[in-house]
Short mmCIF file of C-alpha atoms in Angstrom, two decimals:
data_model
loop_
_atom_site.label_atom_id
_atom_site.label_comp_id
_atom_site.label_asym_id
_atom_site.label_seq_id
_atom_site.Cartn_x
_atom_site.Cartn_y
_atom_site.Cartn_z
CA UNK S 1 -24.33 -1.44 -19.07
CA UNK S 2 -23.61 -3.33 -15.88
CA UNK S 3 -19.97 -4.11 -16.78
CA UNK S 4 -19.02 -0.50 -17.43
CA UNK S 5 -20.92 0.67 -14.38
CA UNK S 6 -18.90 -1.72 -12.24
CA UNK S 7 -15.69 -0.46 -13.89
CA UNK S 8 -16.66 3.13 -13.06
CA UNK S 9 -17.29 2.11 -9.45
CA UNK S 10 -13.93 0.32 -9.17
CA UNK S 11 -12.15 3.30 -10.76
CA UNK S 12 -13.79 5.64 -8.26
CA UNK S 13 -12.72 3.39 -5.36
CA UNK S 14 -9.12 3.12 -6.61
CA UNK S 15 -8.02 6.23 -4.72
CA UNK S 16 -7.39 6.56 -0.96
CA UNK S 17 -8.76 10.14 -0.81
CA UNK S 18 -12.01 9.12 -2.50
CA UNK S 19 -12.36 6.15 -0.15
CA UNK S 20 -11.72 8.49 2.82
CA UNK S 21 -14.46 10.81 1.52
CA UNK S 22 -16.90 7.86 1.51
CA UNK S 23 -15.81 6.95 5.06
CA UNK S 24 -16.55 10.54 6.14
CA UNK S 25 -19.94 10.51 4.38
CA UNK S 26 -20.84 7.28 6.18
CA UNK S 27 -21.09 9.51 9.29
CA UNK S 28 -23.60 11.83 7.59
CA UNK S 29 -23.89 14.35 4.77
CA UNK S 30 -21.23 17.06 4.45
CA UNK S 31 -20.38 20.12 2.36
CA UNK S 32 -17.41 20.27 0.01
CA UNK S 33 -15.60 22.56 2.48
CA UNK S 34 -16.19 20.11 5.33
CA UNK S 35 -14.97 17.24 3.17
CA UNK S 36 -11.83 19.14 2.15
CA UNK S 37 -10.80 19.99 5.75
CA UNK S 38 -9.00 16.75 6.77
CA UNK S 39 -7.07 16.58 3.47
CA UNK S 40 -4.08 18.64 2.52
CA UNK S 41 -5.48 19.32 -0.94
CA UNK S 42 -7.22 22.23 -2.65
CA UNK S 43 -10.99 22.68 -3.03
CA UNK S 44 -10.78 22.16 -6.83
CA UNK S 45 -8.94 18.85 -6.21
CA UNK S 46 -11.68 17.74 -3.81
CA UNK S 47 -14.33 18.82 -6.31
CA UNK S 48 -12.66 16.67 -8.95
CA UNK S 49 -12.75 13.64 -6.62
CA UNK S 50 -16.42 14.34 -5.83
CA UNK S 51 -17.19 14.48 -9.56
CA UNK S 52 -15.67 11.00 -10.01
CA UNK S 53 -17.67 9.66 -7.05
CA UNK S 54 -20.86 11.31 -8.35
CA UNK S 55 -20.37 9.88 -11.87
CA UNK S 56 -20.02 6.42 -10.35
CA UNK S 57 -23.25 7.01 -8.40
CA UNK S 58 -21.43 6.66 -5.07
CA UNK S 59 -22.53 10.09 -3.83
CA UNK S 60 -25.36 12.48 -4.60
CA UNK S 61 -25.33 16.24 -4.17
CA UNK S 62 -28.40 18.14 -3.07
CA UNK S 63 -29.50 20.81 -5.59
CA UNK S 64 -31.75 22.44 -2.99
CA UNK S 65 -29.61 23.66 -0.12
CA UNK S 66 -27.16 26.46 -0.98
CA UNK S 67 -24.27 24.50 0.62
CA UNK S 68 -25.14 21.51 -1.63
CA UNK S 69 -24.39 18.73 0.86
CA UNK S 70 -22.91 15.46 -0.42
CA UNK S 71 -24.53 12.20 0.62
CA UNK S 72 -23.32 8.59 0.40
CA UNK S 73 -25.19 6.38 -2.09
CA UNK S 74 -24.52 2.75 -1.29
CA UNK S 75 -26.13 0.94 -4.26
CA UNK S 76 -22.88 0.68 -6.30
CA UNK S 77 -21.11 -0.67 -3.20
CA UNK S 78 -23.70 -3.43 -3.00
CA UNK S 79 -22.86 -4.34 -6.61
CA UNK S 80 -19.19 -4.55 -5.61
CA UNK S 81 -20.06 -6.74 -2.62
CA UNK S 82 -22.10 -9.06 -4.86
CA UNK S 83 -19.36 -9.26 -7.49
CA UNK S 84 -16.61 -10.01 -4.97
CA UNK S 85 -18.87 -12.39 -3.02
CA UNK S 86 -18.73 -14.82 -5.97
CA UNK S 87 -15.06 -15.40 -5.10
CA UNK S 88 -15.63 -16.00 -1.37
CA UNK S 89 -15.00 -19.74 -1.59
CA UNK S 90 -11.51 -19.06 -2.98
CA UNK S 91 -10.26 -17.14 0.01
CA UNK S 92 -12.08 -19.46 2.38
CA UNK S 93 -10.32 -22.38 0.64
CA UNK S 94 -6.94 -20.74 1.07
CA UNK S 95 -7.68 -20.25 4.77
CA UNK S 96 -8.65 -23.90 5.04
CA UNK S 97 -5.35 -24.84 3.40
CA UNK S 98 -3.43 -22.52 5.74
CA UNK S 99 -5.30 -23.97 8.70
CA UNK S 100 -4.42 -27.52 7.62
CA UNK S 101 -0.78 -26.53 7.15
CA UNK S 102 -0.64 -24.95 10.64
CA UNK S 103 -2.21 -28.07 12.19
CA UNK S 104 0.39 -30.25 10.42
CA UNK S 105 3.16 -27.96 11.69
CA UNK S 106 1.82 -28.20 15.24
CA UNK S 107 1.58 -31.99 14.98
CA UNK S 108 5.14 -32.18 13.66
CA UNK S 109 6.36 -29.89 16.45
CA UNK S 110 4.54 -31.92 19.07
CA UNK S 111 6.03 -35.17 17.73
CA UNK S 112 9.52 -33.62 17.61
CA UNK S 113 9.21 -32.27 21.13
CA UNK S 114 7.90 -35.64 22.39
CA UNK S 115 10.86 -37.39 20.74
CA UNK S 116 13.26 -34.86 22.23
CA UNK S 117 11.70 -35.29 25.71
CA UNK S 118 11.96 -39.06 25.41
CA UNK S 119 15.62 -38.69 24.45
CA UNK S 120 16.32 -36.40 27.42
CA UNK S 121 14.51 -38.79 29.74
CA UNK S 122 16.52 -41.68 28.36
CA UNK S 123 19.79 -39.77 28.70
CA UNK S 124 18.85 -38.90 32.29
CA UNK S 125 17.96 -42.44 33.22
CA UNK S 126 21.14 -43.71 31.55
CA UNK S 127 23.13 -41.14 33.54
CA UNK S 128 21.41 -42.08 36.77
CA UNK S 129 22.06 -45.78 36.34
CA UNK E 1 0.83 0.16 2.70
CA UNK E 2 -2.70 -1.24 2.95
CA UNK E 3 -4.33 1.81 1.34
CA UNK E 4 -2.19 1.69 -1.80
CA UNK E 5 -2.58 -2.06 -2.01
CA UNK E 6 -6.35 -1.64 -1.98
CA UNK E 7 -6.04 1.07 -4.66
CA UNK E 8 -3.98 -1.29 -6.84
CA UNK E 9 -6.64 -3.98 -6.40
CA UNK E 10 -9.48 -1.61 -7.32
CA UNK E 11 -7.51 -0.34 -10.34
CA UNK E 12 -6.96 -3.93 -11.49
CA UNK E 13 -10.68 -4.68 -11.13
CA UNK E 14 -11.77 -1.52 -13.00
CA UNK E 15 -11.66 -3.27 -16.37
CA UNK E 16 -14.19 -5.76 -17.78
CA UNK E 17 -11.51 -7.86 -19.56
CA UNK E 18 -9.48 -8.22 -16.36
CA UNK E 19 -12.60 -9.20 -14.43
CA UNK E 20 -13.45 -11.74 -17.15
CA UNK E 21 -9.92 -13.19 -16.82
CA UNK E 22 -10.52 -13.66 -13.08
CA UNK E 23 -13.88 -15.32 -13.82
CA UNK E 24 -12.09 -17.72 -16.19
CA UNK E 25 -9.36 -18.46 -13.63
CA UNK E 26 -12.03 -19.25 -11.03
CA UNK E 27 -12.61 -22.42 -13.12
CA UNK E 28 -8.95 -23.42 -12.89
CA UNK E 29 -5.48 -22.33 -13.98
CA UNK E 30 -4.91 -21.39 -17.61
CA UNK E 31 -2.13 -20.35 -19.99
CA UNK E 32 -1.93 -16.90 -21.57
CA UNK E 33 -3.01 -18.39 -24.93
CA UNK E 34 -6.05 -20.03 -23.32
CA UNK E 35 -6.94 -16.78 -21.55
CA UNK E 36 -6.62 -14.77 -24.78
CA UNK E 37 -8.95 -17.08 -26.78
CA UNK E 38 -12.38 -15.70 -25.77
CA UNK E 39 -11.26 -12.07 -26.23
CA UNK E 40 -10.84 -10.25 -29.48
CA UNK E 41 -7.52 -8.78 -28.39
CA UNK E 42 -3.86 -9.52 -29.06
CA UNK E 43 -1.57 -11.64 -26.88
CA UNK E 44 0.50 -8.55 -25.88
CA UNK E 45 -2.73 -6.83 -24.76
CA UNK E 46 -3.68 -9.87 -22.65
CA UNK E 47 -0.14 -9.96 -21.22
CA UNK E 48 -0.50 -6.32 -20.19
CA UNK E 49 -3.78 -7.11 -18.38
CA UNK E 50 -2.13 -10.11 -16.68
CA UNK E 51 0.74 -7.88 -15.53
CA UNK E 52 -1.76 -5.50 -13.87
CA UNK E 53 -3.52 -8.44 -12.17
CA UNK E 54 -0.18 -9.92 -11.06
CA UNK E 55 1.02 -6.58 -9.63
CA UNK E 56 -2.19 -6.36 -7.61
CA UNK E 57 -1.57 -9.90 -6.34
CA UNK E 58 -4.80 -11.15 -7.93
CA UNK E 59 -3.05 -13.83 -9.99
CA UNK E 60 0.21 -15.73 -9.78
CA UNK E 61 2.13 -17.26 -12.66
CA UNK E 62 4.02 -20.49 -12.30
CA UNK E 63 7.75 -20.18 -13.07
CA UNK E 64 8.10 -23.96 -13.30
CA UNK E 65 5.94 -25.19 -16.16
CA UNK E 66 6.98 -23.99 -19.60
CA UNK E 67 3.44 -22.82 -20.38
CA UNK E 68 3.52 -20.71 -17.17
CA UNK E 69 -0.11 -21.18 -16.10
CA UNK E 70 -1.91 -18.31 -14.37
CA UNK E 71 -3.74 -18.99 -11.15
CA UNK E 72 -6.32 -16.92 -9.24
CA UNK E 73 -5.12 -15.48 -5.90
CA UNK E 74 -8.12 -14.49 -3.81
CA UNK E 75 -6.50 -12.68 -0.86
CA UNK E 76 -6.88 -9.15 -2.36
CA UNK E 77 -10.54 -9.95 -3.13
CA UNK E 78 -11.08 -10.75 0.52
CA UNK E 79 -9.67 -7.29 1.39
CA UNK E 80 -12.18 -5.75 -1.03
CA UNK E 81 -15.01 -7.77 0.55
CA UNK E 82 -13.99 -6.57 4.00
CA UNK E 83 -13.69 -2.95 2.91
CA UNK E 84 -17.07 -2.90 1.17
CA UNK E 85 -18.68 -4.91 3.99
CA UNK E 86 -18.31 -1.86 6.27
CA UNK E 87 -20.95 -0.14 4.13
CA UNK E 88 -23.44 -3.02 4.19
CA UNK E 89 -25.83 -1.26 6.56
CA UNK E 90 -26.20 1.61 4.09
CA UNK E 91 -27.58 -0.48 1.25
CA UNK E 92 -29.62 -2.55 3.67
CA UNK E 93 -31.11 0.70 5.00
CA UNK E 94 -32.03 1.87 1.51
CA UNK E 95 -33.72 -1.49 0.86
CA UNK E 96 -35.64 -1.12 4.12
CA UNK E 97 -36.77 2.33 3.00
CA UNK E 98 -37.77 1.00 -0.43
CA UNK E 99 -39.60 -1.88 1.25
CA UNK E 100 -41.50 0.54 3.50
CA UNK E 101 -42.38 2.71 0.52
CA UNK E 102 -43.68 -0.30 -1.45
CA UNK E 103 -45.76 -1.43 1.54
CA UNK E 104 -47.25 2.07 1.82
CA UNK E 105 -48.01 2.04 -1.91
CA UNK E 106 -49.73 -1.34 -1.60
CA UNK E 107 -51.73 -0.13 1.42
CA UNK E 108 -52.81 3.00 -0.48
CA UNK E 109 -53.73 0.89 -3.52
CA UNK E 110 -55.71 -1.56 -1.36
CA UNK E 111 -57.57 1.31 0.34
CA UNK E 112 -58.28 2.93 -3.01
CA UNK E 113 -59.47 -0.32 -4.53
CA UNK E 114 -61.67 -1.03 -1.46
CA UNK E 115 -63.19 2.45 -1.74
CA UNK E 116 -63.75 1.93 -5.44
CA UNK E 117 -65.35 -1.49 -4.82
CA UNK E 118 -67.61 -0.01 -2.14
CA UNK E 119 -68.61 2.73 -4.55
CA UNK E 120 -69.35 0.18 -7.30
CA UNK E 121 -71.37 -1.93 -4.85
CA UNK E 122 -73.27 1.13 -3.72
CA UNK E 123 -73.93 2.18 -7.31
CA UNK E 124 -75.09 -1.35 -8.06
CA UNK E 125 -77.40 -1.56 -5.07
CA UNK E 126 -78.75 1.93 -5.85
CA UNK E 127 -79.39 0.81 -9.40
CA UNK E 128 -81.05 -2.36 -8.23
CA UNK E 129 -83.42 -0.56 -5.89
#
């Protein structure tokens, strides 16, 4: 079930600690103790986060080594990238609109400043006459 | 707070109905009643989903028109795309590994089939002699 799988992935990613764990694992595999170090939380709390990540298929844990290293599994992230990629044109459109708006602002500013310069020049020349 | 904002976005996306609402809004703005139609859920349930999407900044609701149309807001989706994009090399790597593995498999199959053909040819020529 693709839909539910994607929901599980999004749920797993909806937590800053879990995202930080993935960032750490992007550098290479790590034990639970190593993963817990930078966070001010208990080992059971980390284990709970790892369970959520593992259920979503975002990490795997070796059954061989005694320290059971965790490893990043990127396939669900690719699904996220594909899902969100379908909306790319919407944020590109809003940038285009912002870009147009900024260009209009600049044009208006330039026109205003040209008018103001012309006025100053006129005032000057009137004063000099 | 970028981190919490991203968490709110992921939470909002972690539901198939909410993702379906975004898919519908990608076609154009829609009223709550229109959005509720394809789903077998009540208007209050849809309103609750819309509230979650609105809090995450994924939709906006017009205060002007009486039917208060909902509109897709793609900026949080761009943040998701950027976040997940940092992991691109990991799924590309796993595809490269899969690709290598498949090539090796094909090579092994080709070698095996060549050996088997040679054997058949030899058997044939032996039989013919």
